[in-house]
Each structure stands twice: as C-alpha cells, then as structure tokens.
Amino acid sequence: MSDEYTPENPAPDGEYDAWLDAVAADEGYYLACDEGHGWLPPRRVCPRCGGDLHEESLPETGEVATFTVVHVPTPSFAAEAPYATVVAEFGAVRLTGVARTFEGLAVGDTVAPAVGEREEGDRLLLLEPV
Amino acid sequence: MDRAPPRVAGVGLTHFGVHPERTGRDLFAEAAATAFEDAGVPRADVDGVYYGNFMGELTEHQGHQAPLMAEAAGLTCPATRYENACASSGVAVREAVRTVRNGEADVLLVGGAERMNNVGTAGSTEGLAVAADDLFEVRAGVTFPGAYALMARAYFDEFGGSREALAHIAVKNHDNALDNEFAQFRQAIDVETAVEAPPIAEPLHLYDSCPITDGASAFLLVSEAYAAEHDLDAAVSVTGTGQGGDHLALQDRADLAFTPATEAAAGEAFADAGIERDAVAFAEVHDCFTIAEVLALEGLGFYDRGAAIDAARAGETTRDGDLPVNLSGGLKAKGHPVGATGAAQVVEATRLLRGDHPNSDAVDGDVGVTHNAGGTVASAVVHVLEVDA
C-alpha cells in the first residue's frame, strides 16, 4: 500500500481501526477505569471521572438498548438502506452498529458484534441478532 | 453578575424556506439590514459580530465566514463564527450576552445563517450527520433523524408513548406557523396525515422531522446604558443565559431518553434570571424532531420525565394552553436553517414579547424562554427573555 493518503487510500484512524481489527478477530475489548466506566478507543482518560484506563474483554454478546430502521440514509450508506442502527449494552460499554437482519428486532434482543464491509469499501461494525 | 441585562434593540429574519439560489452572505445581509432598520442603530456603533454557522464548508465551500458576514452586513469590525452544530447561533447569543454584560461591548450584531437546499437532500443529510460521532455513529449509519429515532424508541421503551402523541406535536407546530410570514410550512396538517406519512428513521416519519431550510437571523444586542443614552425602543432584555454539555455519542450517555445538557443549561439560565419556571409565559424549544420537543420540555423542567409526551395532545402546550410551546411554528414548521436557529428563536421570542408577532395574543405574561440544542443535545443553550411590564 502506498504511503500517500488519498480518498481511495485513506489514512487509518489509529486505535479505532486497531479496535475493529480486534473485533474482527473475536478479540474485542473496551477501555475501563477503576470506577468501572467503560469506553471505546481512542481514549486517554475516563471522560466521566478522569481516571486511568485499562483494557477489558468485550462480552461476546450484548442486549439491544434501542434501534431505528433507517429509510433515508446518508449517500455513503445508500446501498445499505433500509438497515437498522442498533445501540446495544455490552456490560460496562455500549456499542453502535448496523443490523442488516432486523425483521422483528426488539429492545432487549441479543446481538453479537462483527465487522462487515460496505459496498463503498469502508468497514463497519455489525450488531446482528443471534 | 451585577451588570444590567443587555437589551434586544432590533431584530431581523429572512423567510425560512427553500432558497437554493441564494448565498449565505445574501441571506445574512438581508436579516442584518432588517435588524438595523428595526433598531435604528448606526452601523458605526457596532463593536462586533457574533455569528453562528454549522456546515458552510460542506455546502458553500466557505470557511472563515464571520468576516464575510460582517462585510455583508456593512461592517468591518471584529467578527467571530461559533460552531456548535444546531446550537451554533445559540452559543453566539450566549457569548454576546456575556460580553455586553461584562461591559466589554455596547452594541453587537448577533445572528446566524445556513444554506442547505443547494446540496439536495442527500448532501444535507450527509452534512447534518457529521454532528454525530464520526467513528462510532456516522460509520454505523447514524443519520440525524436516525439519532433522534434512537432516542424516541428508548423513550417509548422507558416511559411509553406513541407515534400518535408525537403527531399532535407536529399538528400543533404547523398550526402555529400558519400566520408566521417567515415560516417554511404554512399549511395545517392533521394527526392522521402525520401518522401515515412515509418512514424516515423508524419510529420517526416525515412529519416528525423538520425540513431542510435556507435562512438567516440577526438582532442587535445593546447594553442598557447604550439603550438609555440613545433613547432606543428596546423593551426586551436577555435576563438569563445557561449552557450545558454531554458526551457527543449517544452510546456514551448515562441515559438515552433524557437530556442532561438541557437540564444544566436551564438550571443555570433560570438561576441567572432569578425566575421560577411558573413565571414563564411561553417557550421556543428545539423541536428538530417531534420527540426533541418532548425531551426539551422535560429537560427544561416544565414536565417530569415521561410526562411531556402527551402535552400537545392534552392541549397544555398549544397556543391556548398553560404553556404555549413553539408559537413561531418551531423548527418543525418554521424551518431549521441550522446555524440561524438559536438566534432566530431569540428574534421570535422578542417579537412575541413586544407584541408585534402574529401569535403575540397567545402570550399571557412577561417572560419567554428559548432552548437551542446541538446534535443529539451534546450541547444545549437556554435563554430567558423579559419585557418591561
């Protein structure tokens, strides 16, 4: 890969891309402070209490906290619509991702994280029902 | 703070609507010219321009807008742009109020502008989406309506509620816009029409959503001493200001169905003005989506959590209710040119209090409140306005 960053070859987003790599390898994690507040990287301090952060394993499944089925997407998601955007609780942290299978989806359902690709080539976090 | 609250000396708005052929600078020039004419203040007396704009780089390929807008208004004084998503000109108002109260200026031109329709629905949807967290929301397909839909479903799940209740909010705000010459939508709708409209981001449908709007707002804020010295007819003062903040991404919020940033802004603004909530005669709140009006009324403390969903259906927030909300038509029907909105709320509240707004007859009291929110209320700004009794 060329070192020159172009729209077709964008610069990586540091720890975010590393986190996606980990989720794709079933080695998902989140960042936690000693008070138990959870966050996704990149973070240097806990935004709630200012404490130091350390890595914890991401639970294998989460519970749907809320979701919406999007019919009018942004241009970069045009090929995906309709799709569901899901916010799910994974213990101390919430994740926001896309469910491509959403028929009958309800708050409280169980979802699992995975990394998918969009038609435009970008990766995205999937939270599909299990 | 001991200094006298600043006064609104003159106000101006463009028509809020679809003006894809008009530049942002032209829109702001019109609003500013109207404000100068209304105020009777010479341009030479202006100490600075406090200007709100959100997505000018995306829609007009134009950064560094503040000096451009000062020029358009006929000024070459110091000018600064404020960007806080949909609360951009709300924070411009707040900083202007604080500057005048601090004694650092006597006359400020405050306002905002946004040009959106020239990039179409897809372009404006993309532009608005960047008010969310790029890594963790935009890349998960979050649109602006989608973000509020996530909050609506969380609200329904926690407190109950229905799309019919939300439809009553849309009907109310469309009714309020009927006589407002500046409003984008001046046609009545009924609950059935709103409920049966196509989905945008479920559970929100077309009539739950504000339109894509071009427009500008401006007003002249002056010190009490300047108003007295120049014998200005400036009966409305900004007596309270407050601002609150929250995590940018919904996933990081403590609660998905409440907006602590609004609660904090309101607490600060009401304390600053030294008023109780029952003194408020009307409110202009940030109803970019019908559920946003519900969250605003609960965050402002006018309703307990879970109780505002039925306020419009019960007639409590309609023009003849105890607390009329969005007598201008709100963002929902008056329109939402993002960077212009917060200052436009101050303009509308001023007209309502002065008695020269078509809906002024619905105001029974001397105190109005404006509430302007950024993104999914990661930012909130609240102002209290009072008219000399």
Coordinates of C-alpha atoms in Angstrom, one line a residue:
Chain A
M1 CA 0.0 0.0 0.0
S2 CA 1.2 3.4 -0.9
D3 CA 2.1 5.9 1.8
E4 CA 0.2 8.6 0.0
Y5 CA -3.2 9.1 1.5
T6 CA -6.0 9.6 -1.0
P7 CA -9.8 9.3 -0.8
E8 CA -9.3 5.7 -2.2
N9 CA -6.5 5.0 0.2
P10 CA -7.4 6.9 3.4
A11 CA -5.2 7.1 6.4
P12 CA -6.1 4.7 9.2
D13 CA -7.9 6.1 12.2
G14 CA -5.4 4.8 14.7
E15 CA -6.8 2.9 17.6
Y16 CA -10.3 2.8 16.1
D17 CA -9.0 0.7 13.2
A18 CA -7.0 -1.4 15.6
W19 CA -10.2 -1.9 17.7
L20 CA -12.1 -3.0 14.6
D21 CA -9.3 -5.5 13.8
A22 CA -9.7 -6.9 17.3
V23 CA -13.4 -7.3 16.9
A24 CA -13.0 -9.0 13.6
A25 CA -10.6 -11.4 15.2
D26 CA -13.1 -12.2 18.0
E27 CA -10.7 -10.4 20.4
G28 CA -12.9 -7.4 21.1
Y29 CA -12.1 -5.2 24.1
Y30 CA -13.1 -2.0 25.7
L31 CA -11.4 0.5 28.0
A32 CA -12.4 0.7 31.7
C33 CA -11.4 2.9 34.6
D34 CA -11.1 1.7 38.2
E35 CA -14.6 3.1 38.8
G36 CA -16.0 0.7 36.2
H37 CA -16.9 3.2 33.5
G38 CA -16.5 1.7 30.0
W39 CA -15.5 3.4 26.7
L40 CA -14.3 2.5 23.2
P41 CA -10.9 3.7 22.0
P42 CA -9.3 6.1 21.2
R43 CA -9.4 7.4 24.8
R44 CA -6.6 8.5 27.1
V45 CA -8.6 9.2 30.3
C46 CA -12.1 8.3 31.6
P47 CA -14.3 11.3 30.5
R48 CA -16.5 10.7 33.5
C49 CA -14.0 10.6 36.3
G50 CA -10.7 11.4 34.7
G51 CA -9.2 8.1 35.8
D52 CA -6.6 5.9 34.0
L53 CA -7.9 3.3 31.6
H54 CA -7.1 -0.3 31.0
E55 CA -8.3 -2.9 28.5
E56 CA -11.1 -5.4 29.4
S57 CA -12.5 -8.1 27.2
L58 CA -15.7 -7.2 25.4
P59 CA -18.6 -9.6 26.2
E60 CA -19.4 -11.9 23.3
T61 CA -23.0 -10.7 23.1
G62 CA -24.9 -7.6 24.0
E63 CA -28.5 -6.5 24.6
V64 CA -30.3 -4.1 22.3
A65 CA -30.9 -0.8 24.2
T66 CA -32.6 1.0 21.3
F67 CA -32.6 0.8 17.5
T68 CA -34.0 2.5 14.4
V69 CA -34.7 1.3 10.9
V70 CA -33.2 3.9 8.6
H71 CA -35.0 4.5 5.3
V72 CA -33.3 7.8 4.3
P73 CA -29.6 7.2 4.6
T74 CA -26.6 9.4 4.0
P75 CA -25.1 8.9 0.5
S76 CA -22.4 6.7 1.8
F77 CA -25.0 4.3 3.1
A78 CA -27.3 4.4 0.1
A79 CA -26.6 0.8 -0.8
E80 CA -27.3 -0.4 2.7
A81 CA -30.8 1.0 3.2
P82 CA -33.1 0.0 4.7
Y83 CA -30.9 -1.1 7.6
A84 CA -31.2 -0.9 11.4
T85 CA -28.8 1.2 13.5
V86 CA -28.6 -0.5 16.9
V87 CA -27.3 0.7 20.2
A88 CA -26.5 -2.3 22.4
E89 CA -25.3 -2.8 26.0
F90 CA -22.2 -4.9 26.4
G91 CA -21.7 -4.7 30.1
A92 CA -20.0 -1.5 31.0
V93 CA -20.0 -0.2 27.5
R94 CA -22.5 0.4 24.7
L95 CA -21.8 -0.2 21.0
T96 CA -23.5 1.4 18.0
G97 CA -23.6 -0.8 14.9
V98 CA -25.7 -1.9 11.9
A99 CA -28.1 -4.9 11.8
R100 CA -28.7 -6.0 8.3
T101 CA -31.2 -8.5 9.6
F102 CA -33.8 -6.6 11.6
E103 CA -37.2 -8.1 10.9
G104 CA -38.9 -8.5 14.3
L105 CA -36.0 -6.8 16.1
A106 CA -36.9 -5.6 19.6
V107 CA -35.3 -3.8 22.6
G108 CA -33.8 -6.5 24.8
D109 CA -32.8 -8.8 22.0
T110 CA -29.3 -10.3 22.0
V111 CA -26.8 -9.2 19.3
A112 CA -23.2 -10.2 18.5
P113 CA -20.5 -7.8 17.1
A114 CA -18.8 -8.5 13.9
V115 CA -17.0 -6.4 11.2
G116 CA -18.5 -6.1 7.8
E117 CA -17.8 -4.2 4.6
R118 CA -19.9 -1.7 2.8
E119 CA -20.3 -1.6 -0.9
E120 CA -18.2 1.6 -0.9
G121 CA -15.4 -0.5 0.7
D122 CA -15.4 1.0 4.2
R123 CA -15.6 -1.4 7.1
L124 CA -18.5 -1.1 9.6
L125 CA -19.4 -2.6 12.9
L126 CA -22.3 -5.1 12.6
L127 CA -24.5 -6.0 15.5
E128 CA -26.6 -8.8 14.2
P129 CA -29.3 -10.7 16.2
V130 CA -28.2 -14.1 17.5
Chain B
M1 CA -23.3 39.2 37.8
D2 CA -24.3 42.7 38.8
R3 CA -24.4 44.5 35.4
A4 CA -27.8 45.2 33.9
P5 CA -29.0 42.6 31.4
P6 CA -28.5 43.6 27.7
R7 CA -31.4 44.6 25.5
V8 CA -32.6 43.5 22.1
A9 CA -32.7 46.7 20.1
G10 CA -33.8 45.3 16.7
V11 CA -34.5 42.0 15.0
G12 CA -34.4 40.6 11.5
L13 CA -35.2 37.3 9.8
T14 CA -35.2 36.1 6.2
H15 CA -38.0 33.9 5.1
F16 CA -37.1 30.4 6.2
G17 CA -37.5 28.1 3.3
V18 CA -36.1 26.8 0.0
H19 CA -33.8 29.3 -1.5
P20 CA -31.1 27.2 -3.2
E21 CA -30.1 30.1 -5.5
R22 CA -29.3 32.5 -2.6
T23 CA -25.9 32.6 -1.0
G24 CA -25.4 32.5 2.7
R25 CA -23.9 36.0 2.6
D26 CA -27.0 37.3 0.8
L27 CA -29.3 35.7 3.4
F28 CA -27.4 37.2 6.3
A29 CA -27.2 40.6 4.7
E30 CA -31.0 40.7 4.5
A31 CA -31.6 39.7 8.1
A32 CA -28.9 42.1 9.3
A33 CA -30.4 45.0 7.3
T34 CA -33.8 44.4 8.7
A35 CA -32.3 44.3 12.2
F36 CA -30.5 47.6 11.7
E37 CA -33.7 49.2 10.4
D38 CA -35.7 47.9 13.3
A39 CA -33.2 49.1 15.9
G40 CA -32.3 52.5 14.5
V41 CA -28.7 51.9 15.5
P42 CA -25.9 53.2 13.2
R43 CA -23.6 50.6 11.9
A44 CA -20.6 52.7 13.1
D45 CA -21.6 51.9 16.7
V46 CA -21.3 48.1 16.3
D47 CA -18.4 46.6 18.4
G48 CA -18.5 43.1 17.0
V49 CA -20.3 40.4 15.1
Y50 CA -21.2 37.1 16.8
Y51 CA -22.3 34.7 14.1
G52 CA -23.4 31.1 14.0
N53 CA -23.0 28.6 11.1
F54 CA -22.6 24.8 11.1
M55 CA -21.8 23.4 7.7
G56 CA -20.7 26.2 5.4
E57 CA -17.6 24.3 4.4
L58 CA -19.7 21.4 3.1
T59 CA -22.5 23.4 1.5
E60 CA -20.8 26.6 0.3
H61 CA -17.1 25.6 0.3
Q62 CA -16.7 28.6 2.6
G63 CA -14.9 28.6 5.9
H64 CA -13.9 31.8 7.8
Q65 CA -17.4 33.1 7.4
A66 CA -17.6 35.6 10.2
P67 CA -15.7 38.5 8.5
L68 CA -17.5 37.7 5.2
M69 CA -20.8 38.0 7.0
A70 CA -19.7 41.2 8.7
E71 CA -18.9 42.6 5.3
A72 CA -22.3 41.5 4.0
A73 CA -23.9 43.4 6.9
G74 CA -21.9 46.5 6.1
L75 CA -19.3 46.2 8.8
T76 CA -15.6 45.7 9.2
C77 CA -15.5 45.3 12.9
P78 CA -14.2 42.1 14.7
A79 CA -16.3 39.1 13.8
T80 CA -16.3 35.6 15.1
R81 CA -18.1 32.4 14.0
Y82 CA -19.5 30.0 16.5
E83 CA -20.0 26.3 15.6
N84 CA -21.9 24.0 17.9
A85 CA -23.9 22.1 15.3
C86 CA -27.6 23.1 15.5
A87 CA -26.8 25.3 18.6
S88 CA -24.3 27.4 16.7
S89 CA -26.0 30.7 16.9
G90 CA -27.4 29.8 20.4
V91 CA -23.8 29.9 21.7
A92 CA -23.2 33.0 19.7
V93 CA -26.1 34.6 21.5
R94 CA -24.7 33.4 24.9
E95 CA -21.3 34.8 24.2
A96 CA -22.7 38.1 23.1
V97 CA -24.9 38.4 26.2
R98 CA -21.9 37.7 28.4
T99 CA -19.7 40.2 26.5
V100 CA -22.2 43.0 26.8
R101 CA -22.9 42.2 30.4
N102 CA -19.2 42.2 31.2
G103 CA -19.0 45.7 29.9
E104 CA -16.7 44.8 27.0
A105 CA -19.1 46.0 24.3
D106 CA -22.1 48.2 24.0
V107 CA -23.5 47.1 20.6
L108 CA -23.2 43.6 19.0
L109 CA -24.7 42.2 15.8
V110 CA -25.7 38.6 16.7
G111 CA -27.2 36.0 14.3
G112 CA -26.6 33.1 12.0
A113 CA -27.1 31.7 8.6
E114 CA -27.3 28.3 6.8
R115 CA -27.6 27.4 3.2
M116 CA -28.7 23.8 2.8
N117 CA -31.0 23.1 -0.1
N118 CA -28.3 23.8 -2.8
V119 CA -26.7 20.4 -1.9
G120 CA -30.0 18.5 -2.0
T121 CA -31.5 16.0 0.5
A122 CA -28.5 13.6 0.2
G123 CA -25.9 16.4 0.7
S124 CA -27.7 18.0 3.6
T125 CA -28.3 14.6 5.3
E126 CA -24.6 13.9 5.0
G127 CA -23.8 17.4 6.3
L128 CA -26.1 17.1 9.3
A129 CA -24.8 13.6 10.1
V130 CA -21.4 14.9 11.0
A131 CA -22.8 16.5 14.1
A132 CA -22.7 12.9 15.4
D133 CA -19.5 11.0 16.4
D134 CA -17.8 10.1 13.2
L135 CA -16.1 6.9 14.4
F136 CA -18.8 5.4 16.4
E137 CA -22.1 6.8 15.0
V138 CA -21.7 8.1 11.4
R139 CA -19.8 4.9 10.4
A140 CA -22.7 2.9 11.9
G141 CA -25.1 4.6 9.5
V142 CA -26.4 7.1 12.0
T143 CA -28.3 9.9 10.3
F144 CA -29.6 13.0 12.2
P145 CA -33.2 11.6 12.1
G146 CA -31.8 8.2 13.0
A147 CA -30.1 9.5 16.1
Y148 CA -33.4 11.1 17.3
A149 CA -35.2 7.9 16.4
L150 CA -32.9 6.0 18.7
M151 CA -33.8 8.4 21.5
A152 CA -37.6 8.1 20.6
R153 CA -37.6 4.3 20.8
A154 CA -35.6 4.5 24.1
Y155 CA -38.2 6.9 25.4
F156 CA -41.1 4.8 24.3
D157 CA -39.4 1.7 25.9
E158 CA -38.9 3.5 29.2
F159 CA -42.0 5.6 29.6
G160 CA -44.5 4.5 27.0
G161 CA -45.7 6.8 24.2
S162 CA -47.0 6.6 20.7
R163 CA -46.5 7.9 17.3
E164 CA -50.0 9.5 17.6
A165 CA -48.8 11.5 20.6
L166 CA -45.8 12.8 18.5
A167 CA -48.2 13.6 15.7
H168 CA -50.1 16.0 17.9
I169 CA -46.8 18.0 18.4
A170 CA -46.4 18.3 14.6
V171 CA -50.0 19.3 14.2
K172 CA -49.6 22.0 16.9
N173 CA -46.5 23.5 15.4
H174 CA -47.8 23.5 11.9
D175 CA -50.9 25.4 13.3
N176 CA -48.6 27.9 15.0
A177 CA -46.8 28.6 11.7
L178 CA -49.9 29.4 9.7
D179 CA -49.7 33.2 10.3
N180 CA -45.9 33.5 10.5
E181 CA -44.7 35.1 7.3
F182 CA -41.2 33.8 7.9
A183 CA -42.2 30.2 8.2
Q184 CA -41.4 27.5 5.7
F185 CA -44.5 25.4 6.2
R186 CA -47.7 27.4 6.4
Q187 CA -50.2 24.7 6.0
A188 CA -52.2 22.8 8.6
I189 CA -51.9 19.0 8.9
D190 CA -53.9 16.5 10.8
V191 CA -52.8 13.7 13.0
E192 CA -53.8 11.0 10.5
T193 CA -51.7 12.6 7.8
A194 CA -48.7 12.7 10.2
V195 CA -49.1 9.1 11.3
E196 CA -49.5 7.7 7.8
A197 CA -46.5 9.6 6.3
P198 CA -43.6 7.6 5.0
P199 CA -40.9 6.5 7.5
I200 CA -37.6 8.3 7.6
A201 CA -36.0 6.5 10.5
E202 CA -38.5 4.4 12.4
P203 CA -40.3 5.3 14.6
L204 CA -40.0 8.8 13.1
H205 CA -41.8 9.5 9.9
L206 CA -41.9 12.5 7.5
Y207 CA -44.0 14.8 9.7
D208 CA -41.9 14.1 12.8
S209 CA -39.0 15.8 11.1
C210 CA -38.1 19.4 10.5
P211 CA -37.5 20.4 6.9
I212 CA -34.2 21.3 5.1
T213 CA -34.1 25.1 5.3
D214 CA -32.2 28.0 4.0
G215 CA -32.3 31.2 6.0
A216 CA -30.7 33.7 8.3
S217 CA -31.4 35.5 11.6
A218 CA -29.9 38.7 13.1
F219 CA -30.5 41.0 16.0
L220 CA -28.8 43.9 17.7
L221 CA -27.9 43.4 21.3
V222 CA -27.1 46.6 23.3
S223 CA -26.1 47.5 26.8
E224 CA -28.8 49.1 28.9
A225 CA -26.7 52.2 29.2
Y226 CA -26.4 52.5 25.4
A227 CA -30.2 52.0 25.0
A228 CA -30.9 54.7 27.6
E229 CA -28.3 57.1 26.2
H230 CA -29.7 56.8 22.6
D231 CA -33.4 56.6 23.7
L232 CA -33.9 53.3 22.0
D233 CA -37.2 51.5 22.0
A234 CA -35.8 48.2 23.3
A235 CA -38.2 46.8 25.8
V236 CA -37.0 43.2 25.8
S237 CA -33.9 42.1 27.8
V238 CA -32.0 38.9 27.9
T239 CA -32.0 38.3 31.6
G240 CA -30.7 34.8 31.9
T241 CA -28.2 32.6 30.0
G242 CA -27.1 29.0 30.5
Q243 CA -25.3 26.2 28.7
G244 CA -24.9 22.5 29.3
G245 CA -22.9 19.7 27.7
D246 CA -22.9 16.0 27.4
H247 CA -21.0 13.2 25.7
L248 CA -21.1 13.5 21.9
A249 CA -22.1 9.9 21.1
L250 CA -25.5 8.6 22.3
Q251 CA -23.8 5.3 23.3
D252 CA -21.8 7.1 25.9
R253 CA -24.7 8.9 27.6
A254 CA -25.8 7.9 31.0
D255 CA -29.4 7.9 29.7
L256 CA -30.8 7.6 26.2
A257 CA -34.2 9.2 27.0
F258 CA -33.2 12.3 28.9
T259 CA -31.0 15.3 28.0
P260 CA -28.9 16.5 31.0
A261 CA -27.3 19.2 28.9
T262 CA -30.7 20.9 28.6
E263 CA -31.3 20.4 32.4
A264 CA -28.0 22.0 33.2
A265 CA -28.5 24.9 30.7
A266 CA -32.0 25.6 32.1
G267 CA -30.9 25.5 35.7
E268 CA -28.2 28.0 35.0
A269 CA -30.4 30.3 32.9
F270 CA -33.3 30.3 35.4
A271 CA -31.0 31.0 38.3
D272 CA -29.2 33.7 36.3
A273 CA -32.5 35.4 35.6
G274 CA -33.7 34.9 39.1
I275 CA -37.1 33.4 38.0
E276 CA -39.1 30.3 38.7
R277 CA -40.4 28.1 36.0
D278 CA -44.0 29.1 36.7
A279 CA -43.2 32.7 35.6
V280 CA -42.6 31.5 32.1
A281 CA -45.4 32.5 29.7
F282 CA -44.1 30.6 26.6
A283 CA -41.2 28.6 25.3
E284 CA -39.4 28.3 22.0
V285 CA -37.7 24.9 22.1
H286 CA -35.5 22.9 19.8
D287 CA -38.0 20.6 18.0
C288 CA -35.9 19.4 15.1
F289 CA -38.0 16.2 15.6
T290 CA -41.2 15.8 17.5
I291 CA -39.5 13.7 20.1
A292 CA -37.0 16.5 20.6
E293 CA -39.8 18.8 21.9
V294 CA -40.7 16.2 24.4
L295 CA -37.1 15.8 25.6
A296 CA -36.7 19.6 25.7
L297 CA -39.8 20.2 27.9
E298 CA -38.6 17.5 30.4
G299 CA -35.0 18.7 30.4
L300 CA -36.2 22.3 30.9
G301 CA -38.1 21.1 34.0
F302 CA -41.6 22.1 32.8
Y303 CA -42.6 18.4 32.9
D304 CA -41.4 15.4 34.9
R305 CA -39.6 12.7 33.0
G306 CA -42.1 10.7 30.9
A307 CA -44.8 13.3 31.2
A308 CA -44.3 15.6 28.3
I309 CA -45.2 13.1 25.6
D310 CA -48.9 13.9 25.9
A311 CA -48.6 17.7 26.5
A312 CA -49.6 18.7 23.0
R313 CA -52.4 16.1 22.7
A314 CA -53.8 17.4 26.1
G315 CA -53.7 21.0 24.8
E316 CA -51.3 22.1 27.5
T317 CA -48.7 23.4 25.0
T318 CA -51.0 24.6 22.3
R319 CA -51.5 28.4 21.8
D320 CA -54.4 28.4 24.3
G321 CA -52.7 26.1 26.8
D322 CA -51.0 27.0 30.0
L323 CA -47.5 26.9 28.4
P324 CA -47.6 27.6 24.7
V325 CA -44.6 26.0 23.0
N326 CA -43.2 27.0 19.7
L327 CA -45.6 29.7 18.8
S328 CA -43.4 30.6 15.9
G329 CA -44.0 27.1 14.4
G330 CA -40.8 25.9 15.8
L331 CA -38.1 24.2 13.8
K332 CA -40.7 21.7 12.8
A333 CA -42.8 24.1 10.7
K334 CA -41.0 27.5 10.7
G335 CA -37.9 25.6 9.5
H336 CA -34.3 24.9 10.7
P337 CA -31.5 26.7 8.8
V338 CA -29.1 25.1 11.3
G339 CA -26.7 27.9 12.1
A340 CA -29.5 30.5 12.2
T341 CA -31.8 28.7 14.6
G342 CA -30.7 29.7 18.0
A343 CA -30.7 33.4 17.2
A344 CA -33.9 33.1 15.3
Q345 CA -35.6 31.8 18.5
V346 CA -34.4 35.0 20.3
V347 CA -35.9 37.0 17.4
E348 CA -39.2 35.2 17.6
A349 CA -39.3 35.4 21.4
T350 CA -38.6 39.2 21.2
R351 CA -41.4 39.7 18.7
L352 CA -43.8 37.6 20.9
L353 CA -42.9 39.7 23.9
R354 CA -43.0 43.1 22.1
G355 CA -46.4 42.3 20.8
D356 CA -45.6 42.5 17.1
H357 CA -45.7 38.8 16.3
P358 CA -48.8 37.4 14.8
N359 CA -49.2 35.0 17.7
S360 CA -48.5 37.6 20.4
D361 CA -52.1 37.4 21.6
A362 CA -51.3 33.9 22.9
V363 CA -48.7 35.3 25.3
D364 CA -50.0 35.9 28.8
G365 CA -47.0 37.2 30.7
D366 CA -43.7 38.9 30.5
V367 CA -41.2 36.1 30.4
G368 CA -40.2 33.8 27.5
V369 CA -37.6 31.1 27.2
T370 CA -35.6 29.8 24.3
H371 CA -33.9 26.4 24.1
N372 CA -31.4 25.6 21.4
A373 CA -29.7 22.1 21.1
G374 CA -26.7 20.9 19.3
G375 CA -26.6 17.4 17.8
T376 CA -28.5 14.9 20.0
V377 CA -28.2 17.5 22.8
A378 CA -24.5 17.1 23.5
S379 CA -24.8 20.9 23.6
A380 CA -27.7 23.0 24.9
V381 CA -28.2 26.7 25.3
V382 CA -31.1 28.3 27.2
H383 CA -32.0 32.0 27.4
V384 CA -34.6 33.9 29.4
L385 CA -36.1 37.0 27.9
E386 CA -38.3 39.5 29.7
V387 CA -40.2 42.5 28.5
D388 CA -40.6 45.7 30.5
A389 CA -44.0 45.4 32.2

